[in-house]
Tab-separated table of C-alpha atoms in Angstrom:
chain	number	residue	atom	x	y	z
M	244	UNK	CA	33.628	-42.498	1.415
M	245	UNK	CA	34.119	-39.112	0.064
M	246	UNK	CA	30.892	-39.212	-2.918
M	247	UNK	CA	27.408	-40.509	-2.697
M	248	UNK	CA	25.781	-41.111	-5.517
M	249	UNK	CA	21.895	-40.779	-5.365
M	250	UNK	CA	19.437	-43.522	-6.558
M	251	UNK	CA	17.376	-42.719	-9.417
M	252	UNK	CA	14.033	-44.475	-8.995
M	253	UNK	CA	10.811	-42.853	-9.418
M	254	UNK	CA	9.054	-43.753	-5.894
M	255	UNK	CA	6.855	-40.831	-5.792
M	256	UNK	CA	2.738	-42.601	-5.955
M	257	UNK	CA	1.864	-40.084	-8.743
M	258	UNK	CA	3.119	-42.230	-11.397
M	259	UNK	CA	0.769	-44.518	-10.289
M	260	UNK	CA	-2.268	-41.931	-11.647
M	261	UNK	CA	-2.562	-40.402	-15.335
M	262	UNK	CA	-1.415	-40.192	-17.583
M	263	UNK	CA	1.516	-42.579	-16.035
M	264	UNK	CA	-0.914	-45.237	-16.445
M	265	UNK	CA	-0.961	-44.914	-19.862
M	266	UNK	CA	1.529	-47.049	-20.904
M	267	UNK	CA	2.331	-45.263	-24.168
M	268	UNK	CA	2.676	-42.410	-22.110
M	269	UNK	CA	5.152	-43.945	-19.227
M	270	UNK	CA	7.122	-45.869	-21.699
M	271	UNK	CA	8.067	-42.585	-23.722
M	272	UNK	CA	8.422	-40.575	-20.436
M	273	UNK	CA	10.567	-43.374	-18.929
M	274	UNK	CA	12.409	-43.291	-22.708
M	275	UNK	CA	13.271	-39.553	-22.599
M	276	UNK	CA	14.134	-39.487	-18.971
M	277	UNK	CA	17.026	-42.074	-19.692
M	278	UNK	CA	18.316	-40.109	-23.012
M	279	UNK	CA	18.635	-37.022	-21.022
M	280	UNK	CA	20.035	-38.986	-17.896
M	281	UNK	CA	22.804	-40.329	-19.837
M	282	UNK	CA	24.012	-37.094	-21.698
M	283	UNK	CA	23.774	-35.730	-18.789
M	284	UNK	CA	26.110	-38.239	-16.768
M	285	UNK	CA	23.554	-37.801	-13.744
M	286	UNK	CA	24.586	-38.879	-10.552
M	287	UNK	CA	28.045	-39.364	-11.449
M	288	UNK	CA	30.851	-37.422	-9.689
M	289	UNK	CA	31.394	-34.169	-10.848
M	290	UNK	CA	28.957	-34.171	-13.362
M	291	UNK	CA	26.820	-31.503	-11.949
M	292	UNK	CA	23.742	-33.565	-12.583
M	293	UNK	CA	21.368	-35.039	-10.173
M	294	UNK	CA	18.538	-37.087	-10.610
M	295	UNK	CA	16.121	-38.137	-7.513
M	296	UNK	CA	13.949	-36.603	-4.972
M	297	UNK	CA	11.434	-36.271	-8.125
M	298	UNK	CA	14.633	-33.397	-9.705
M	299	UNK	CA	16.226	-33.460	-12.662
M	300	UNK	CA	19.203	-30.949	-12.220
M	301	UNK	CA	22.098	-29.721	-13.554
M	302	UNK	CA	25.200	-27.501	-13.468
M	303	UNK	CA	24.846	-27.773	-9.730
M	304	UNK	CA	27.603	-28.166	-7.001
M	305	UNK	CA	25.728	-30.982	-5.424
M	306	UNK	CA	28.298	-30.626	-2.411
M	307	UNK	CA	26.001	-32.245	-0.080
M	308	UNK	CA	26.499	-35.778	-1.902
M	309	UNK	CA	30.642	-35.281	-0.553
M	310	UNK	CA	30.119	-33.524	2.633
M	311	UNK	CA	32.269	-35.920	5.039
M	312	UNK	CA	29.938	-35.394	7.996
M	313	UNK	CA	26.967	-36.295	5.753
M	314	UNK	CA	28.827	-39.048	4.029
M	315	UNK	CA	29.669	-40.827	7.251
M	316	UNK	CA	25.600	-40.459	8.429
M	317	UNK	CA	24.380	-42.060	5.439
M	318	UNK	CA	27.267	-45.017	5.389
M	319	UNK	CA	24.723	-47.349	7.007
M	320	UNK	CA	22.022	-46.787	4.242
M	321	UNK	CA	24.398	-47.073	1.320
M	322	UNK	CA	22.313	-50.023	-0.293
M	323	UNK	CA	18.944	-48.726	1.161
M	324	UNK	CA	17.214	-47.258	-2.067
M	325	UNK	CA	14.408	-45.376	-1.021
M	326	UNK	CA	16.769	-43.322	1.482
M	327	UNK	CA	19.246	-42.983	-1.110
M	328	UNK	CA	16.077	-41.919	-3.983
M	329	UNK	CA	15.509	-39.325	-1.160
M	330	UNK	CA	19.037	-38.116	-0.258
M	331	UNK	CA	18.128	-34.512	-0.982
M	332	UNK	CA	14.965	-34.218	1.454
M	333	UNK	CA	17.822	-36.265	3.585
M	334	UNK	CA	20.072	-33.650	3.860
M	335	UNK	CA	17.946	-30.282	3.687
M	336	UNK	CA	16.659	-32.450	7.309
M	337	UNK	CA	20.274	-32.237	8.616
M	338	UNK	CA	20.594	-29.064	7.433
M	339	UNK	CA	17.900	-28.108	9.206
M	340	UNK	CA	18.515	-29.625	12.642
M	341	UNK	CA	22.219	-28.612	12.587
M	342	UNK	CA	21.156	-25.217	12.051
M	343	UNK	CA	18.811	-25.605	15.595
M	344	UNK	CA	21.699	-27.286	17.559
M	345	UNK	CA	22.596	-24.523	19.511
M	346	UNK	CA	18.880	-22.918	19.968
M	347	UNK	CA	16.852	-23.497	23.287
M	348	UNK	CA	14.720	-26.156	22.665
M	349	UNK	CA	14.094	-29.882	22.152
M	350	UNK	CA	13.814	-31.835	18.927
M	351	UNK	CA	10.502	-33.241	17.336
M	352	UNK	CA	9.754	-35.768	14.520
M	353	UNK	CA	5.996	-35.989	13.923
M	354	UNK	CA	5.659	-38.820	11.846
M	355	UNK	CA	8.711	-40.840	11.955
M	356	UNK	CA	8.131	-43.572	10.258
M	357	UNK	CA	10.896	-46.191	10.049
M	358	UNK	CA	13.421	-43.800	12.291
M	359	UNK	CA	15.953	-43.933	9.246
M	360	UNK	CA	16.101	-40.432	8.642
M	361	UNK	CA	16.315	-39.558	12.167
M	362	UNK	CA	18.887	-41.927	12.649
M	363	UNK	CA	20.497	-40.287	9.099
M	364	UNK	CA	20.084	-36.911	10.939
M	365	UNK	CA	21.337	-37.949	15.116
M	366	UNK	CA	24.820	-38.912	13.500
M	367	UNK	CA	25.014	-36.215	10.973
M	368	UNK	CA	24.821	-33.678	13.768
M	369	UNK	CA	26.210	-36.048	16.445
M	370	UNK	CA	23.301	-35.865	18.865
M	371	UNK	CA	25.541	-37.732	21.460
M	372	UNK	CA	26.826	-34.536	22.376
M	373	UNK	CA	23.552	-32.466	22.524
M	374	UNK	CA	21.535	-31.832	26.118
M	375	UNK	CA	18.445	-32.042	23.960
M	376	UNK	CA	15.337	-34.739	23.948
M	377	UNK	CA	14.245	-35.574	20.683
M	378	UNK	CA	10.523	-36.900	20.696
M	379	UNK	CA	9.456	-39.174	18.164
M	380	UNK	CA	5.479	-39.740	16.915
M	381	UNK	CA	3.769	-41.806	14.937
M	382	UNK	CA	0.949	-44.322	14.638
M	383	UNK	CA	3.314	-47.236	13.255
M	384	UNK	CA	0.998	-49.919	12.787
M	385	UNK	CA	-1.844	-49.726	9.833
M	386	UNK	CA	-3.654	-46.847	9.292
M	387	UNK	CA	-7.663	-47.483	9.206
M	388	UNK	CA	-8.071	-44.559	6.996
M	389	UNK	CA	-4.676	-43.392	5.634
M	390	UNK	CA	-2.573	-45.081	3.001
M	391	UNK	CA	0.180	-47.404	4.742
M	392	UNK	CA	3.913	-47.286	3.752
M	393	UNK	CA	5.708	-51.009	3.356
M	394	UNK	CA	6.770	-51.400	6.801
M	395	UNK	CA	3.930	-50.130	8.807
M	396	UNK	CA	2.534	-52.725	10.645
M	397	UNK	CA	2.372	-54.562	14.631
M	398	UNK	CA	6.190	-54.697	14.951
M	399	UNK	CA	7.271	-51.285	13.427
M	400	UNK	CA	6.886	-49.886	17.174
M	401	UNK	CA	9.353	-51.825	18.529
M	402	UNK	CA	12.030	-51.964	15.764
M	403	UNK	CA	12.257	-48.042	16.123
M	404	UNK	CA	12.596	-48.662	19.739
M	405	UNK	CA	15.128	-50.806	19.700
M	406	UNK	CA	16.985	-48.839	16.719
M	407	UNK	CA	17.623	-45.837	19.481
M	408	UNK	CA	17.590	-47.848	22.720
M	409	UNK	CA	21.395	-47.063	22.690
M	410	UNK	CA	20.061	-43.313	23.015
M	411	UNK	CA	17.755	-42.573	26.169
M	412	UNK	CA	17.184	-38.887	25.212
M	413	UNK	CA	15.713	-39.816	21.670
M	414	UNK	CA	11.511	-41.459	23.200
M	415	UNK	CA	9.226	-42.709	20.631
M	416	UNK	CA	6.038	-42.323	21.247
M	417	UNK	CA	3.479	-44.305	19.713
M	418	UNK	CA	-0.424	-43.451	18.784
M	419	UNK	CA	-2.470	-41.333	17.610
M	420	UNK	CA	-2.029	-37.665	16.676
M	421	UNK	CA	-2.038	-35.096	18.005
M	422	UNK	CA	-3.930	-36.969	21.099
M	423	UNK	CA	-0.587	-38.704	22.049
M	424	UNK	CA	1.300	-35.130	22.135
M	425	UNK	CA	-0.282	-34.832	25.077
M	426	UNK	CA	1.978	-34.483	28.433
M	427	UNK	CA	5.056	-36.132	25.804
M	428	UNK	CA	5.228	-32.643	23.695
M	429	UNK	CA	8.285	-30.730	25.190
M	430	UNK	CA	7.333	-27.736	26.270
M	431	UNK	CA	9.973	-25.477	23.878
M	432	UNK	CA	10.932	-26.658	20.904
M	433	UNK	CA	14.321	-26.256	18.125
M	434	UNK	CA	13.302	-28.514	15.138
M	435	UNK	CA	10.541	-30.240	14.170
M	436	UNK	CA	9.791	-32.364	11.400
M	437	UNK	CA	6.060	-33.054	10.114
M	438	UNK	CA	5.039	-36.076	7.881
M	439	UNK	CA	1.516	-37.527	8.019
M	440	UNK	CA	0.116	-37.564	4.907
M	441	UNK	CA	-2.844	-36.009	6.183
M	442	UNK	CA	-3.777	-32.007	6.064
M	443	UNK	CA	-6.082	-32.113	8.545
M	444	UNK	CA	-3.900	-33.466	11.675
M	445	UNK	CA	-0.957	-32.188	9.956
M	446	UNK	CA	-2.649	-28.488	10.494
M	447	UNK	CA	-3.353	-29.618	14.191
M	448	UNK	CA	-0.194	-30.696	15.144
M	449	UNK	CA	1.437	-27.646	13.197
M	450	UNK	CA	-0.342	-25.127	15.291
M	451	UNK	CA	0.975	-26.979	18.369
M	452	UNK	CA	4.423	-26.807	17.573
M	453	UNK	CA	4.496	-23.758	16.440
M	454	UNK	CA	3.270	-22.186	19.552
M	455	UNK	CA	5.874	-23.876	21.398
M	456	UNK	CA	8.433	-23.248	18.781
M	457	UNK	CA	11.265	-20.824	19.276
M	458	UNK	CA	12.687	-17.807	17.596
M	459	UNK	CA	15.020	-19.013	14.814
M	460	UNK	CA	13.875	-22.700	15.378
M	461	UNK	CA	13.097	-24.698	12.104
M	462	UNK	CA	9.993	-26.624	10.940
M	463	UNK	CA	10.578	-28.666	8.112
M	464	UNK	CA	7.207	-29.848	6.882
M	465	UNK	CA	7.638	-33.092	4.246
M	466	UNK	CA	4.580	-33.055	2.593
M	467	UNK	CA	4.075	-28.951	1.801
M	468	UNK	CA	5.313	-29.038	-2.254
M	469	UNK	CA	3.889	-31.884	-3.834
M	470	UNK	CA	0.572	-31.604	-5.518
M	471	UNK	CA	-1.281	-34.388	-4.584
M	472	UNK	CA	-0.704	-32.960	-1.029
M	473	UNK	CA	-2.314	-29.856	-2.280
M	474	UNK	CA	-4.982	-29.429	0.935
M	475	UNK	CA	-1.326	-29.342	3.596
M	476	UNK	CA	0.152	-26.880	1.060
M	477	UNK	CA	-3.507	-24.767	1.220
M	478	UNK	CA	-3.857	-25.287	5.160
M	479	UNK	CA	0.116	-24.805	6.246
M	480	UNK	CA	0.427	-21.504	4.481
M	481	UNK	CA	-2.635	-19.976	5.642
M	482	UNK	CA	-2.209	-21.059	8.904
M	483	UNK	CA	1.284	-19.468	8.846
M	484	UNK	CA	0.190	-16.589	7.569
M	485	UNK	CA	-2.277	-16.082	10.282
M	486	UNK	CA	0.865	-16.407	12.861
M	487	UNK	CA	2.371	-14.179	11.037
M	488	UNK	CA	5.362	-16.993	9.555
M	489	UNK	CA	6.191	-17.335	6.435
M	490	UNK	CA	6.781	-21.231	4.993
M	491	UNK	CA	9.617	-21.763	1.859
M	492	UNK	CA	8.849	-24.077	-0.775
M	493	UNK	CA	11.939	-26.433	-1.410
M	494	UNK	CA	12.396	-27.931	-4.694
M	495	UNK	CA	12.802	-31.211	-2.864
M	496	UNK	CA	9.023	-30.579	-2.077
M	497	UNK	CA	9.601	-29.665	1.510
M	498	UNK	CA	8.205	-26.427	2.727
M	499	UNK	CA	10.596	-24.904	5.597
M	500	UNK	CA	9.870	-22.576	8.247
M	501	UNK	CA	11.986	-20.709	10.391
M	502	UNK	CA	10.316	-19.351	12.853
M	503	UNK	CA	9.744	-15.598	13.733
């Protein structure tokens, strides 16, 4: 497969809020979306037009959607449409870890959900191959305080075991952050990935990795452009700033630092 089309839907929880819950309001949103989607051919090959990751684009290249390496990582996930609705955020990820392949360092996923992406990411770069551990956090069952995702829940823990118990390098750790960093946090780091949904152990487990992070190594920190994440965006860049970093805001809503 040579083309991957993304998946339109809007998943993002904001059009759950105002004025989305208008219905007036979402129907004629929803309405213009559509006209505009179809003159613009989005999401058809070689249209130049792209519509997910909460983008409309066009007169793009889009060459990530027929990159062969990233083609043959998503094969498994062809039919999985919240992947697919995020291929962008996706692939700036394997962007971002192939550019740390060859750095000192280990690889870190704070907040790894369902281990899709990573999995996405360990083919796209062919992790087989690396001498690198690649440490994976999260809580996994339901949050007493934080909004849950669909799959969060008792088993989650061990389906992400089992999906990399082919690969002993790749651990998942399990509990809560950034307590279960503790003695499991390599000691240098290439890549990490943040994702909690929460600025104020997002912050904590930033400084952490950061201080362990090195030169050239990425940080690719999921929840940094989107407003309703507003307090990460306020507490990432100032403590970046403070260490003297400087964070990118993606259009994919991803803020990405490379570190000094």
């Amino acid at each position: 497969m040579d083309f991957i089309p993304p998946h339109s839907a809007l998943f993002n929880a904001s059009y759950q809020e105002a004025p989305f819950t208008n219905p007036t309001i979402r129907v004629a949103f929803q309405s213009a979306l559509q006209i505009i989607a179809q003159v613009l051919g989005v999401n058809a090959k070689g249209s130049g037009a792209h519509l997910a990751d909460d983008l409309l684009v066009w007169f793009r290249n889009l060459g990530f959607t027929e990159d062969p390496d990233f083609c043959r990582a998503m094969e498994p996930y062809l039919e999985d449409k919240v992947l697919r609705a995020r291929i962008w955020r996706v692939y700036a990820l394997c962007w971002a870890a192939k550019s740390a392949m060859n750095l000192p360092g280990h690889f870190v996923d704070i907040g790894c959900y369902d281990g899709k992406t990573i999995d996405v990411m360990r083919r796209f770069i062919r992790y087989e191959k690396l001498e690198k551990d690649w440490v994976l956090y999260d809580l996994f069952d339901y949050h007493p305080t934080e909004r849950s995702k669909q799959f969060h829940g008792p088993e989650l823990y061990g389906k992400v075991c089992a999906m990399f118990a082919d690969t002993p390098r790749i651990k998942v750790v399990k509990g809560f952050l950034p307590q279960s960093m503790t003695g499991t946090l390599p000691d240098l780091i290439a890549f990490a990935q943040i994702d909690l949904n929460s600025a104020a152990v997002e912050i904590d487990c930033l400084k952490i990795v950061l201080e362990r992070m090195t030169p050239g190594g990425m940080i690719v920190l999921d929840d940094y452009g989107f407003k309703r994440y507003h307090e990460s965006y306020a507490s990432q860049k100032k403590l970046a700033e403070s260490m003297g970093q400087v964070i990118f805001e993606s259009p994919t809503g991803q803020g990405i630092l490379i570190k000094r």
